[in-house]
Each structure stands twice: as structure tokens, then as C-alpha cells.
Amino acid sequence: MKISVLTVCWNSAATIRHTVDSFLAQDHGDKELVVIDGNSSDETLSIVRSYPPDQIRLISEPDSGMYDALNKGLGLYTGDAVGVLNSDDCFHDRTVLGRISAGLETADIVHGDLDFVENHLSKRVVRRWRAAARPAKGFRTGWMPAHPTFYVRRTVAEAVGDFDLELKVASDYDWMLRAIELFGFKSALIDQVMIDMMQGGKSTNGIRSHVAHNFEALHSRRKWLGSGPVDYALVAKPVRKVGQFIAARIGS
């Protein structure tokens, strides 16, 4: 099974090498990396172009943000399955794509565990996201997969369609909700850490970002699941995140 990985970047010279190296180190041979660059003005492009081009496809042009770039990637990839690796994140070890391929032999969607790290040199864990199988009421309970661990078969990506550009920080949440709740695709849990994610991304950078993500996620549930102006997940979702920080403290 060919696994395609989409990496969106813009002026990511400080981190993109870690990201690409972790992709190239994967022991699953049938893979491609599609880098969608937003017309970077730093050394990002020269770094990406320094790698052999046989497994890396690069497009660089202005875009309207991360989700616009991901929509471009959805039109470019050639694999049997696809997922996203952020330009400041890394695969946790060299076996991740192989586990994804194995999981997708019997499921339409896979997802798993994620560690938020201080940086990719120390790898000090500041938050541990431990995944769980979809509960009976799914996203209504505050449950959601970690998007950087979320890989889907091509049939899923084609059914779900584009990321919603009206959502600024939770379009990934909305995309996963549609994939799991609206179409009945079978999901499977990979019970291992898949991604080392740097703390401080668009939806995790401070309280304001968390609040914005939570209310955009509510908008998505109201649109697709018929939730009311306030629902259980509005409280349960951030409470789950508190547990992730506690788990990191216990595990350190």
C-alpha cells in the first residue's frame, strides 16, 4: 500500500529538516512526501530541494493558509492512503508508516497516540495524547483523534472532500468528524506513539487558541450532528486535554 504524507510549510527552515528526515527514515518503502509550501522566503525551499526528489514532491506558491494548502495536497497525492505531517513534527520512530499500512488493510481509517515535545533535540514530553477507540456517541462525547496520527484510505478522502476554509483553527477537527460520523467508515486504533509534535502549533498555542478551537469545533458539531448552542463536548473536550498534561507530568 502506497502511503502519501502531506506536509504544509511556510518559512519552516528551523524545523523542516527534522520532518523530512523522519519521513525518509520510515522502513515502509512504498511512500511519498508531498510538500506544499506557501512561497517561503527563508531557507525552507533550499532545504527541501537538497533531498533526492524520487520520494518528495514539492509545490511552492502563495496560498490562503494551512487548510488551503492541504486542499491543494489532496489534489496532488498519488497514494492509496493519505495523512498529514506538520512541518515542525516528526514520526516517532521508523516503523510508523508500516503500522499505518498494516492497519489500513482491515480498516478505512487509523489513528493513534501522540506526544507533544518541547523540541526535536531534547524530545522532552510536555503533553501525552493517548488515543482511544471511538465511543458509542463519538464526537458528541468530547472524543476526537489526534489529526497528525489520522490516516485514511483514498476512498475516505474522496468522500469527505476539502477542508472547510471558513474554519480557521478547527478545520482538521471538522474533516475528521465528517469522515467518522457521516460516512460510516471503519476506524482502527494504533495503540502506539506515532508522532512527536512540537507544542505551539496553530490550535495549541496558548489559551486563546484552545478556546477558538473549542468553539469552532462546536460549530462543526452543530452543523453536522445537530448539537445545540451548548453541548456536552464543549466541556468534555477541554477536560480531556487537561488529563494529557497530567499524564506528561506523571510520565516524566
PDB file of C-alpha atoms in Angstrom:
ATOM      1  CA  MET A   1       0.000   0.000   0.000  1.00  0.00           C
ATOM      2  CA  LYS A   2       1.412   3.378  -1.017  1.00  0.00           C
ATOM      3  CA  ILE A   3       1.141   5.933   1.798  1.00  0.00           C
ATOM      4  CA  SER A   4       1.162   9.628   0.904  1.00  0.00           C
ATOM      5  CA  VAL A   5       2.165  12.201   3.511  1.00  0.00           C
ATOM      6  CA  LEU A   6       1.170  15.863   3.119  1.00  0.00           C
ATOM      7  CA  THR A   7       3.432  18.488   4.696  1.00  0.00           C
ATOM      8  CA  VAL A   8       2.347  22.136   4.610  1.00  0.00           C
ATOM      9  CA  CYS A   9       5.070  24.669   5.294  1.00  0.00           C
ATOM     10  CA  TRP A  10       5.888  28.361   5.219  1.00  0.00           C
ATOM     11  CA  ASN A  11       9.233  29.706   6.437  1.00  0.00           C
ATOM     12  CA  SER A  12       9.865  26.430   8.252  1.00  0.00           C
ATOM     13  CA  ALA A  13      13.652  26.299   7.866  1.00  0.00           C
ATOM     14  CA  ALA A  14      14.162  25.794  11.615  1.00  0.00           C
ATOM     15  CA  THR A  15      12.234  22.504  11.678  1.00  0.00           C
ATOM     16  CA  ILE A  16      11.590  21.125   8.186  1.00  0.00           C
ATOM     17  CA  ARG A  17      14.780  19.038   8.089  1.00  0.00           C
ATOM     18  CA  HIS A  18      13.655  17.043  11.143  1.00  0.00           C
ATOM     19  CA  THR A  19      10.312  16.435   9.436  1.00  0.00           C
ATOM     20  CA  VAL A  20      11.747  15.257   6.115  1.00  0.00           C
ATOM     21  CA  ASP A  21      14.411  13.114   7.766  1.00  0.00           C
ATOM     22  CA  SER A  22      11.776  11.305   9.840  1.00  0.00           C
ATOM     23  CA  PHE A  23       9.807  10.575   6.660  1.00  0.00           C
ATOM     24  CA  LEU A  24      12.803   9.277   4.726  1.00  0.00           C
ATOM     25  CA  ALA A  25      13.781   7.069   7.677  1.00  0.00           C
ATOM     26  CA  GLN A  26      10.496   5.137   7.509  1.00  0.00           C
ATOM     27  CA  ASP A  27      11.026   1.437   6.838  1.00  0.00           C
ATOM     28  CA  HIS A  28       7.854   1.249   4.715  1.00  0.00           C
ATOM     29  CA  GLY A  29       9.167   1.548   1.185  1.00  0.00           C
ATOM     30  CA  ASP A  30       6.024   2.450  -0.765  1.00  0.00           C
ATOM     31  CA  LYS A  31       5.605   6.084   0.268  1.00  0.00           C
ATOM     32  CA  GLU A  32       5.667   9.669  -0.952  1.00  0.00           C
ATOM     33  CA  LEU A  33       6.025  13.047   0.706  1.00  0.00           C
ATOM     34  CA  VAL A  34       4.101  15.942  -0.851  1.00  0.00           C
ATOM     35  CA  VAL A  35       5.430  19.289   0.422  1.00  0.00           C
ATOM     36  CA  ILE A  36       3.060  22.210  -0.162  1.00  0.00           C
ATOM     37  CA  ASP A  37       5.000  25.399   0.502  1.00  0.00           C
ATOM     38  CA  GLY A  38       3.378  28.811   0.798  1.00  0.00           C
ATOM     39  CA  ASN A  39       6.120  30.666  -1.106  1.00  0.00           C
ATOM     40  CA  SER A  40       8.661  30.701   1.712  1.00  0.00           C
ATOM     41  CA  SER A  41      11.227  33.494   1.868  1.00  0.00           C
ATOM     42  CA  ASP A  42      13.710  31.724   4.160  1.00  0.00           C
ATOM     43  CA  GLU A  43      15.808  28.584   3.505  1.00  0.00           C
ATOM     44  CA  THR A  44      12.856  26.162   3.548  1.00  0.00           C
ATOM     45  CA  LEU A  45      12.864  25.521  -0.203  1.00  0.00           C
ATOM     46  CA  SER A  46      16.616  25.036  -0.478  1.00  0.00           C
ATOM     47  CA  ILE A  47      16.470  22.523   2.373  1.00  0.00           C
ATOM     48  CA  VAL A  48      13.686  20.502   0.740  1.00  0.00           C
ATOM     49  CA  ARG A  49      15.374  20.647  -2.656  1.00  0.00           C
ATOM     50  CA  SER A  50      18.602  19.321  -1.142  1.00  0.00           C
ATOM     51  CA  TYR A  51      16.997  15.877  -0.821  1.00  0.00           C
ATOM     52  CA  PRO A  52      16.758  13.360  -3.677  1.00  0.00           C
ATOM     53  CA  PRO A  53      13.448  14.073  -5.480  1.00  0.00           C
ATOM     54  CA  ASP A  54      12.326  10.479  -6.051  1.00  0.00           C
ATOM     55  CA  GLN A  55      10.169  10.360  -2.899  1.00  0.00           C
ATOM     56  CA  ILE A  56       9.475  14.072  -2.385  1.00  0.00           C
ATOM     57  CA  ARG A  57       7.101  16.175  -4.488  1.00  0.00           C
ATOM     58  CA  LEU A  58       7.302  19.936  -3.964  1.00  0.00           C
ATOM     59  CA  ILE A  59       4.935  22.729  -4.902  1.00  0.00           C
ATOM     60  CA  SER A  60       5.609  26.320  -3.823  1.00  0.00           C
ATOM     61  CA  GLU A  61       3.164  29.140  -4.417  1.00  0.00           C
ATOM     62  CA  PRO A  62       1.142  31.624  -2.348  1.00  0.00           C
ATOM     63  CA  ASP A  63      -1.860  30.189  -0.535  1.00  0.00           C
ATOM     64  CA  SER A  64      -4.598  31.293   1.837  1.00  0.00           C
ATOM     65  CA  GLY A  65      -3.316  29.386   4.827  1.00  0.00           C
ATOM     66  CA  MET A  66      -2.742  25.856   6.060  1.00  0.00           C
ATOM     67  CA  TYR A  67      -6.110  24.399   5.099  1.00  0.00           C
ATOM     68  CA  ASP A  68      -5.995  25.901   1.609  1.00  0.00           C
ATOM     69  CA  ALA A  69      -2.568  24.279   1.191  1.00  0.00           C
ATOM     70  CA  LEU A  70      -3.896  20.936   2.448  1.00  0.00           C
ATOM     71  CA  ASN A  71      -6.690  21.101  -0.116  1.00  0.00           C
ATOM     72  CA  LYS A  72      -4.031  21.500  -2.786  1.00  0.00           C
ATOM     73  CA  GLY A  73      -2.280  18.444  -1.363  1.00  0.00           C
ATOM     74  CA  LEU A  74      -5.472  16.403  -1.546  1.00  0.00           C
ATOM     75  CA  GLY A  75      -5.465  17.063  -5.277  1.00  0.00           C
ATOM     76  CA  LEU A  76      -1.808  16.112  -5.736  1.00  0.00           C
ATOM     77  CA  TYR A  77      -1.088  12.913  -3.830  1.00  0.00           C
ATOM     78  CA  THR A  78      -0.862   9.585  -5.676  1.00  0.00           C
ATOM     79  CA  GLY A  79      -1.015   7.035  -2.857  1.00  0.00           C
ATOM     80  CA  ASP A  80      -3.637   4.545  -1.739  1.00  0.00           C
ATOM     81  CA  ALA A  81      -3.877   6.377   1.601  1.00  0.00           C
ATOM     82  CA  VAL A  82      -3.060   9.819   2.907  1.00  0.00           C
ATOM     83  CA  GLY A  83      -2.333  11.743   6.093  1.00  0.00           C
ATOM     84  CA  VAL A  84      -0.650  14.917   7.322  1.00  0.00           C
ATOM     85  CA  LEU A  85       2.760  15.510   8.895  1.00  0.00           C
ATOM     86  CA  ASN A  86       3.175  19.115  10.045  1.00  0.00           C
ATOM     87  CA  SER A  87       6.404  20.898   9.127  1.00  0.00           C
ATOM     88  CA  ASP A  88       7.513  21.065  12.762  1.00  0.00           C
ATOM     89  CA  ASP A  89       6.538  17.480  13.641  1.00  0.00           C
ATOM     90  CA  CYS A  90       8.242  14.106  13.221  1.00  0.00           C
ATOM     91  CA  PHE A  91       7.305  10.457  13.036  1.00  0.00           C
ATOM     92  CA  HIS A  92       8.045   8.942  16.430  1.00  0.00           C
ATOM     93  CA  ASP A  93      10.125   6.099  15.012  1.00  0.00           C
ATOM     94  CA  ARG A  94      10.903   4.449  11.679  1.00  0.00           C
ATOM     95  CA  THR A  95       8.025   1.929  11.858  1.00  0.00           C
ATOM     96  CA  VAL A  96       5.058   4.335  11.796  1.00  0.00           C
ATOM     97  CA  LEU A  97       4.130   4.174   8.098  1.00  0.00           C
ATOM     98  CA  GLY A  98       4.430   0.392   8.171  1.00  0.00           C
ATOM     99  CA  ARG A  99       1.969   0.223  11.067  1.00  0.00           C
ATOM    100  CA  ILE A 100      -0.364   2.579   9.211  1.00  0.00           C
ATOM    101  CA  SER A 101      -0.248   0.387   6.111  1.00  0.00           C
ATOM    102  CA  ALA A 102      -0.940  -2.749   8.151  1.00  0.00           C
ATOM    103  CA  GLY A 103      -3.858  -1.098   9.950  1.00  0.00           C
ATOM    104  CA  LEU A 104      -5.431   0.083   6.719  1.00  0.00           C
ATOM    105  CA  GLU A 105      -5.518  -3.441   5.368  1.00  0.00           C
ATOM    106  CA  THR A 106      -8.578  -4.071   7.552  1.00  0.00           C
ATOM    107  CA  ALA A 107      -9.876  -0.533   8.249  1.00  0.00           C
ATOM    108  CA  ASP A 108     -10.658   2.636   6.319  1.00  0.00           C
ATOM    109  CA  ILE A 109      -9.136   4.972   8.919  1.00  0.00           C
ATOM    110  CA  VAL A 110      -6.387   4.585  11.514  1.00  0.00           C
ATOM    111  CA  HIS A 111      -5.204   6.873  14.302  1.00  0.00           C
ATOM    112  CA  GLY A 112      -3.064   6.545  17.408  1.00  0.00           C
ATOM    113  CA  ASP A 113      -1.006   8.120  20.179  1.00  0.00           C
ATOM    114  CA  LEU A 114       0.907  11.395  20.036  1.00  0.00           C
ATOM    115  CA  ASP A 115       3.495  13.094  22.238  1.00  0.00           C
ATOM    116  CA  PHE A 116       3.814  16.872  22.391  1.00  0.00           C
ATOM    117  CA  VAL A 117       7.520  17.634  22.756  1.00  0.00           C
ATOM    118  CA  GLU A 118       9.457  20.736  23.723  1.00  0.00           C
ATOM    119  CA  ASN A 119      11.702  20.316  20.663  1.00  0.00           C
ATOM    120  CA  HIS A 120      13.129  17.555  18.474  1.00  0.00           C
ATOM    121  CA  LEU A 121      16.555  17.603  20.103  1.00  0.00           C
ATOM    122  CA  SER A 122      15.612  17.054  23.732  1.00  0.00           C
ATOM    123  CA  LYS A 123      12.348  15.218  22.927  1.00  0.00           C
ATOM    124  CA  ARG A 124      11.125  16.269  26.377  1.00  0.00           C
ATOM    125  CA  VAL A 125       7.441  15.372  26.526  1.00  0.00           C
ATOM    126  CA  VAL A 126       5.169  18.152  27.767  1.00  0.00           C
ATOM    127  CA  ARG A 127       1.828  16.519  26.951  1.00  0.00           C
ATOM    128  CA  ARG A 128       0.782  12.952  26.130  1.00  0.00           C
ATOM    129  CA  TRP A 129      -2.212  12.319  23.854  1.00  0.00           C
ATOM    130  CA  ARG A 130      -3.283   8.721  24.361  1.00  0.00           C
ATOM    131  CA  ALA A 131      -5.852   7.677  21.801  1.00  0.00           C
ATOM    132  CA  ALA A 132      -8.987   5.637  22.397  1.00  0.00           C
ATOM    133  CA  ALA A 133     -11.339   3.793  20.097  1.00  0.00           C
ATOM    134  CA  ARG A 134     -14.449   5.726  19.078  1.00  0.00           C
ATOM    135  CA  PRO A 135     -17.027   5.630  21.918  1.00  0.00           C
ATOM    136  CA  ALA A 136     -20.687   4.947  21.213  1.00  0.00           C
ATOM    137  CA  LYS A 137     -21.571   8.624  20.677  1.00  0.00           C
ATOM    138  CA  GLY A 138     -18.287   9.563  19.061  1.00  0.00           C
ATOM    139  CA  PHE A 139     -17.511  13.266  18.765  1.00  0.00           C
ATOM    140  CA  ARG A 140     -20.530  14.142  20.922  1.00  0.00           C
ATOM    141  CA  THR A 141     -18.618  12.894  23.994  1.00  0.00           C
ATOM    142  CA  GLY A 142     -15.623  15.217  23.555  1.00  0.00           C
ATOM    143  CA  TRP A 143     -13.628  12.420  21.906  1.00  0.00           C
ATOM    144  CA  MET A 144     -11.529  13.101  18.831  1.00  0.00           C
ATOM    145  CA  PRO A 145      -8.467  11.526  17.208  1.00  0.00           C
ATOM    146  CA  ALA A 146      -5.157  13.379  17.027  1.00  0.00           C
ATOM    147  CA  HIS A 147      -5.118  14.747  13.485  1.00  0.00           C
ATOM    148  CA  PRO A 148      -1.357  14.216  12.873  1.00  0.00           C
ATOM    149  CA  THR A 149      -1.932  10.483  13.504  1.00  0.00           C
ATOM    150  CA  PHE A 150      -5.045  10.309  11.284  1.00  0.00           C
ATOM    151  CA  TYR A 151      -4.542   8.361   8.027  1.00  0.00           C
ATOM    152  CA  VAL A 152      -7.292   7.367   5.640  1.00  0.00           C
ATOM    153  CA  ARG A 153      -7.771   5.314   2.520  1.00  0.00           C
ATOM    154  CA  ARG A 154      -8.239   7.234  -0.725  1.00  0.00           C
ATOM    155  CA  THR A 155     -11.931   6.294  -0.760  1.00  0.00           C
ATOM    156  CA  VAL A 156     -12.368   8.177   2.535  1.00  0.00           C
ATOM    157  CA  ALA A 157     -10.530  11.292   1.357  1.00  0.00           C
ATOM    158  CA  GLU A 158     -12.583  11.406  -1.828  1.00  0.00           C
ATOM    159  CA  ALA A 159     -15.854  11.028   0.078  1.00  0.00           C
ATOM    160  CA  VAL A 160     -15.044  13.695   2.689  1.00  0.00           C
ATOM    161  CA  GLY A 161     -13.696  16.248   0.208  1.00  0.00           C
ATOM    162  CA  ASP A 162     -11.926  19.502   1.015  1.00  0.00           C
ATOM    163  CA  PHE A 163     -11.106  21.120   4.335  1.00  0.00           C
ATOM    164  CA  ASP A 164     -13.568  23.891   5.220  1.00  0.00           C
ATOM    165  CA  LEU A 165     -11.759  27.206   4.679  1.00  0.00           C
ATOM    166  CA  GLU A 166     -14.284  29.102   6.789  1.00  0.00           C
ATOM    167  CA  LEU A 167     -12.822  27.415   9.871  1.00  0.00           C
ATOM    168  CA  LYS A 168      -9.514  28.962  10.907  1.00  0.00           C
ATOM    169  CA  VAL A 169      -8.185  26.546  13.561  1.00  0.00           C
ATOM    170  CA  ALA A 170     -10.528  23.527  13.651  1.00  0.00           C
ATOM    171  CA  SER A 171     -10.967  22.536  10.018  1.00  0.00           C
ATOM    172  CA  ASP A 172      -8.959  19.378  10.737  1.00  0.00           C
ATOM    173  CA  TYR A 173     -11.429  18.525  13.535  1.00  0.00           C
ATOM    174  CA  ASP A 174     -14.313  19.133  11.132  1.00  0.00           C
ATOM    175  CA  TRP A 175     -12.692  16.941   8.458  1.00  0.00           C
ATOM    176  CA  MET A 176     -12.203  14.046  10.871  1.00  0.00           C
ATOM    177  CA  LEU A 177     -15.740  14.436  12.235  1.00  0.00           C
ATOM    178  CA  ARG A 178     -17.163  14.155   8.730  1.00  0.00           C
ATOM    179  CA  ALA A 179     -15.001  11.135   7.933  1.00  0.00           C
ATOM    180  CA  ILE A 180     -16.025   9.216  11.040  1.00  0.00           C
ATOM    181  CA  GLU A 181     -19.544  10.393  11.852  1.00  0.00           C
ATOM    182  CA  LEU A 182     -21.160  10.993   8.459  1.00  0.00           C
ATOM    183  CA  PHE A 183     -19.985   8.165   6.217  1.00  0.00           C
ATOM    184  CA  GLY A 184     -19.752   5.102   8.454  1.00  0.00           C
ATOM    185  CA  PHE A 185     -16.142   4.311   7.595  1.00  0.00           C
ATOM    186  CA  LYS A 186     -14.424   1.763   9.827  1.00  0.00           C
ATOM    187  CA  SER A 187     -11.689   3.173  12.056  1.00  0.00           C
ATOM    188  CA  ALA A 188      -8.966   1.283  13.928  1.00  0.00           C
ATOM    189  CA  LEU A 189      -6.675   2.298  16.771  1.00  0.00           C
ATOM    190  CA  ILE A 190      -2.891   2.008  16.564  1.00  0.00           C
ATOM    191  CA  ASP A 191      -2.003   1.663  20.226  1.00  0.00           C
ATOM    192  CA  GLN A 192       1.469   3.219  19.973  1.00  0.00           C
ATOM    193  CA  VAL A 193       3.009   6.686  19.779  1.00  0.00           C
ATOM    194  CA  MET A 194       3.039   7.693  16.114  1.00  0.00           C
ATOM    195  CA  ILE A 195       4.001  11.392  16.134  1.00  0.00           C
ATOM    196  CA  ASP A 196       6.267  13.734  18.098  1.00  0.00           C
ATOM    197  CA  MET A 197       4.504  17.096  17.786  1.00  0.00           C
ATOM    198  CA  MET A 198       6.082  20.382  18.805  1.00  0.00           C
ATOM    199  CA  GLN A 199       3.957  22.296  21.262  1.00  0.00           C
ATOM    200  CA  GLY A 200       2.776  25.669  19.999  1.00  0.00           C
ATOM    201  CA  GLY A 201       1.041  24.955  16.714  1.00  0.00           C
ATOM    202  CA  LYS A 202      -1.889  26.916  15.301  1.00  0.00           C
ATOM    203  CA  SER A 203      -4.501  25.217  17.511  1.00  0.00           C
ATOM    204  CA  THR A 204      -2.295  24.611  20.599  1.00  0.00           C
ATOM    205  CA  ASN A 205      -0.513  27.944  21.056  1.00  0.00           C
ATOM    206  CA  GLY A 206      -1.970  29.297  24.293  1.00  0.00           C
ATOM    207  CA  ILE A 207      -5.364  29.573  25.929  1.00  0.00           C
ATOM    208  CA  ARG A 208      -6.815  31.783  23.202  1.00  0.00           C
ATOM    209  CA  SER A 209      -6.088  29.166  20.538  1.00  0.00           C
ATOM    210  CA  HIS A 210      -7.634  26.397  22.645  1.00  0.00           C
ATOM    211  CA  VAL A 211     -10.792  28.472  23.184  1.00  0.00           C
ATOM    212  CA  ALA A 212     -11.074  29.330  19.478  1.00  0.00           C
ATOM    213  CA  HIS A 213     -10.622  25.679  18.530  1.00  0.00           C
ATOM    214  CA  ASN A 214     -13.257  24.584  21.039  1.00  0.00           C
ATOM    215  CA  PHE A 215     -15.903  26.972  19.701  1.00  0.00           C
ATOM    216  CA  GLU A 216     -15.134  26.195  16.062  1.00  0.00           C
ATOM    217  CA  ALA A 217     -15.464  22.511  16.952  1.00  0.00           C
ATOM    218  CA  LEU A 218     -18.877  23.275  18.481  1.00  0.00           C
ATOM    219  CA  HIS A 219     -19.842  24.996  15.220  1.00  0.00           C
ATOM    220  CA  SER A 220     -18.900  21.812  13.365  1.00  0.00           C
ATOM    221  CA  ARG A 221     -20.947  19.597  15.695  1.00  0.00           C
ATOM    222  CA  ARG A 222     -23.942  21.919  15.355  1.00  0.00           C
ATOM    223  CA  LYS A 223     -23.650  21.814  11.571  1.00  0.00           C
ATOM    224  CA  TRP A 224     -23.167  18.079  11.122  1.00  0.00           C
ATOM    225  CA  LEU A 225     -24.508  16.427  14.293  1.00  0.00           C
ATOM    226  CA  GLY A 226     -27.374  18.745  15.227  1.00  0.00           C
ATOM    227  CA  SER A 227     -25.870  19.790  18.559  1.00  0.00           C
ATOM    228  CA  GLY A 228     -27.457  22.673  20.444  1.00  0.00           C
ATOM    229  CA  PRO A 229     -25.922  26.085  21.227  1.00  0.00           C
ATOM    230  CA  VAL A 230     -24.033  24.354  24.063  1.00  0.00           C
ATOM    231  CA  ASP A 231     -23.345  20.626  24.225  1.00  0.00           C
ATOM    232  CA  TYR A 232     -21.595  18.090  26.452  1.00  0.00           C
ATOM    233  CA  ALA A 233     -18.469  18.016  24.263  1.00  0.00           C
ATOM    234  CA  LEU A 234     -17.914  21.755  24.740  1.00  0.00           C
ATOM    235  CA  VAL A 235     -16.870  20.970  28.321  1.00  0.00           C
ATOM    236  CA  ALA A 236     -15.649  17.384  27.931  1.00  0.00           C
ATOM    237  CA  LYS A 237     -13.216  18.132  25.101  1.00  0.00           C
ATOM    238  CA  PRO A 238     -11.000  20.592  27.056  1.00  0.00           C
ATOM    239  CA  VAL A 239     -11.237  18.409  30.177  1.00  0.00           C
ATOM    240  CA  ARG A 240      -9.693  15.551  28.194  1.00  0.00           C
ATOM    241  CA  LYS A 241      -6.770  17.835  27.320  1.00  0.00           C
ATOM    242  CA  VAL A 242      -6.120  18.599  30.997  1.00  0.00           C
ATOM    243  CA  GLY A 243      -5.647  14.877  31.509  1.00  0.00           C
ATOM    244  CA  GLN A 244      -2.991  14.839  28.771  1.00  0.00           C
ATOM    245  CA  PHE A 245      -0.859  17.401  30.632  1.00  0.00           C
ATOM    246  CA  ILE A 246      -1.241  15.436  33.880  1.00  0.00           C
ATOM    247  CA  ALA A 247      -0.145  12.247  32.101  1.00  0.00           C
ATOM    248  CA  ALA A 248       3.007  14.010  30.879  1.00  0.00           C
ATOM    249  CA  ARG A 249       3.887  15.085  34.416  1.00  0.00           C
ATOM    250  CA  ILE A 250       3.356  11.589  35.770  1.00  0.00           C
ATOM    251  CA  GLY A 251       5.409  10.042  32.979  1.00  0.00           C
ATOM    252  CA  SER A 252       8.350  12.462  33.236  1.00  0.00           C
TER     253      SER A 252
END
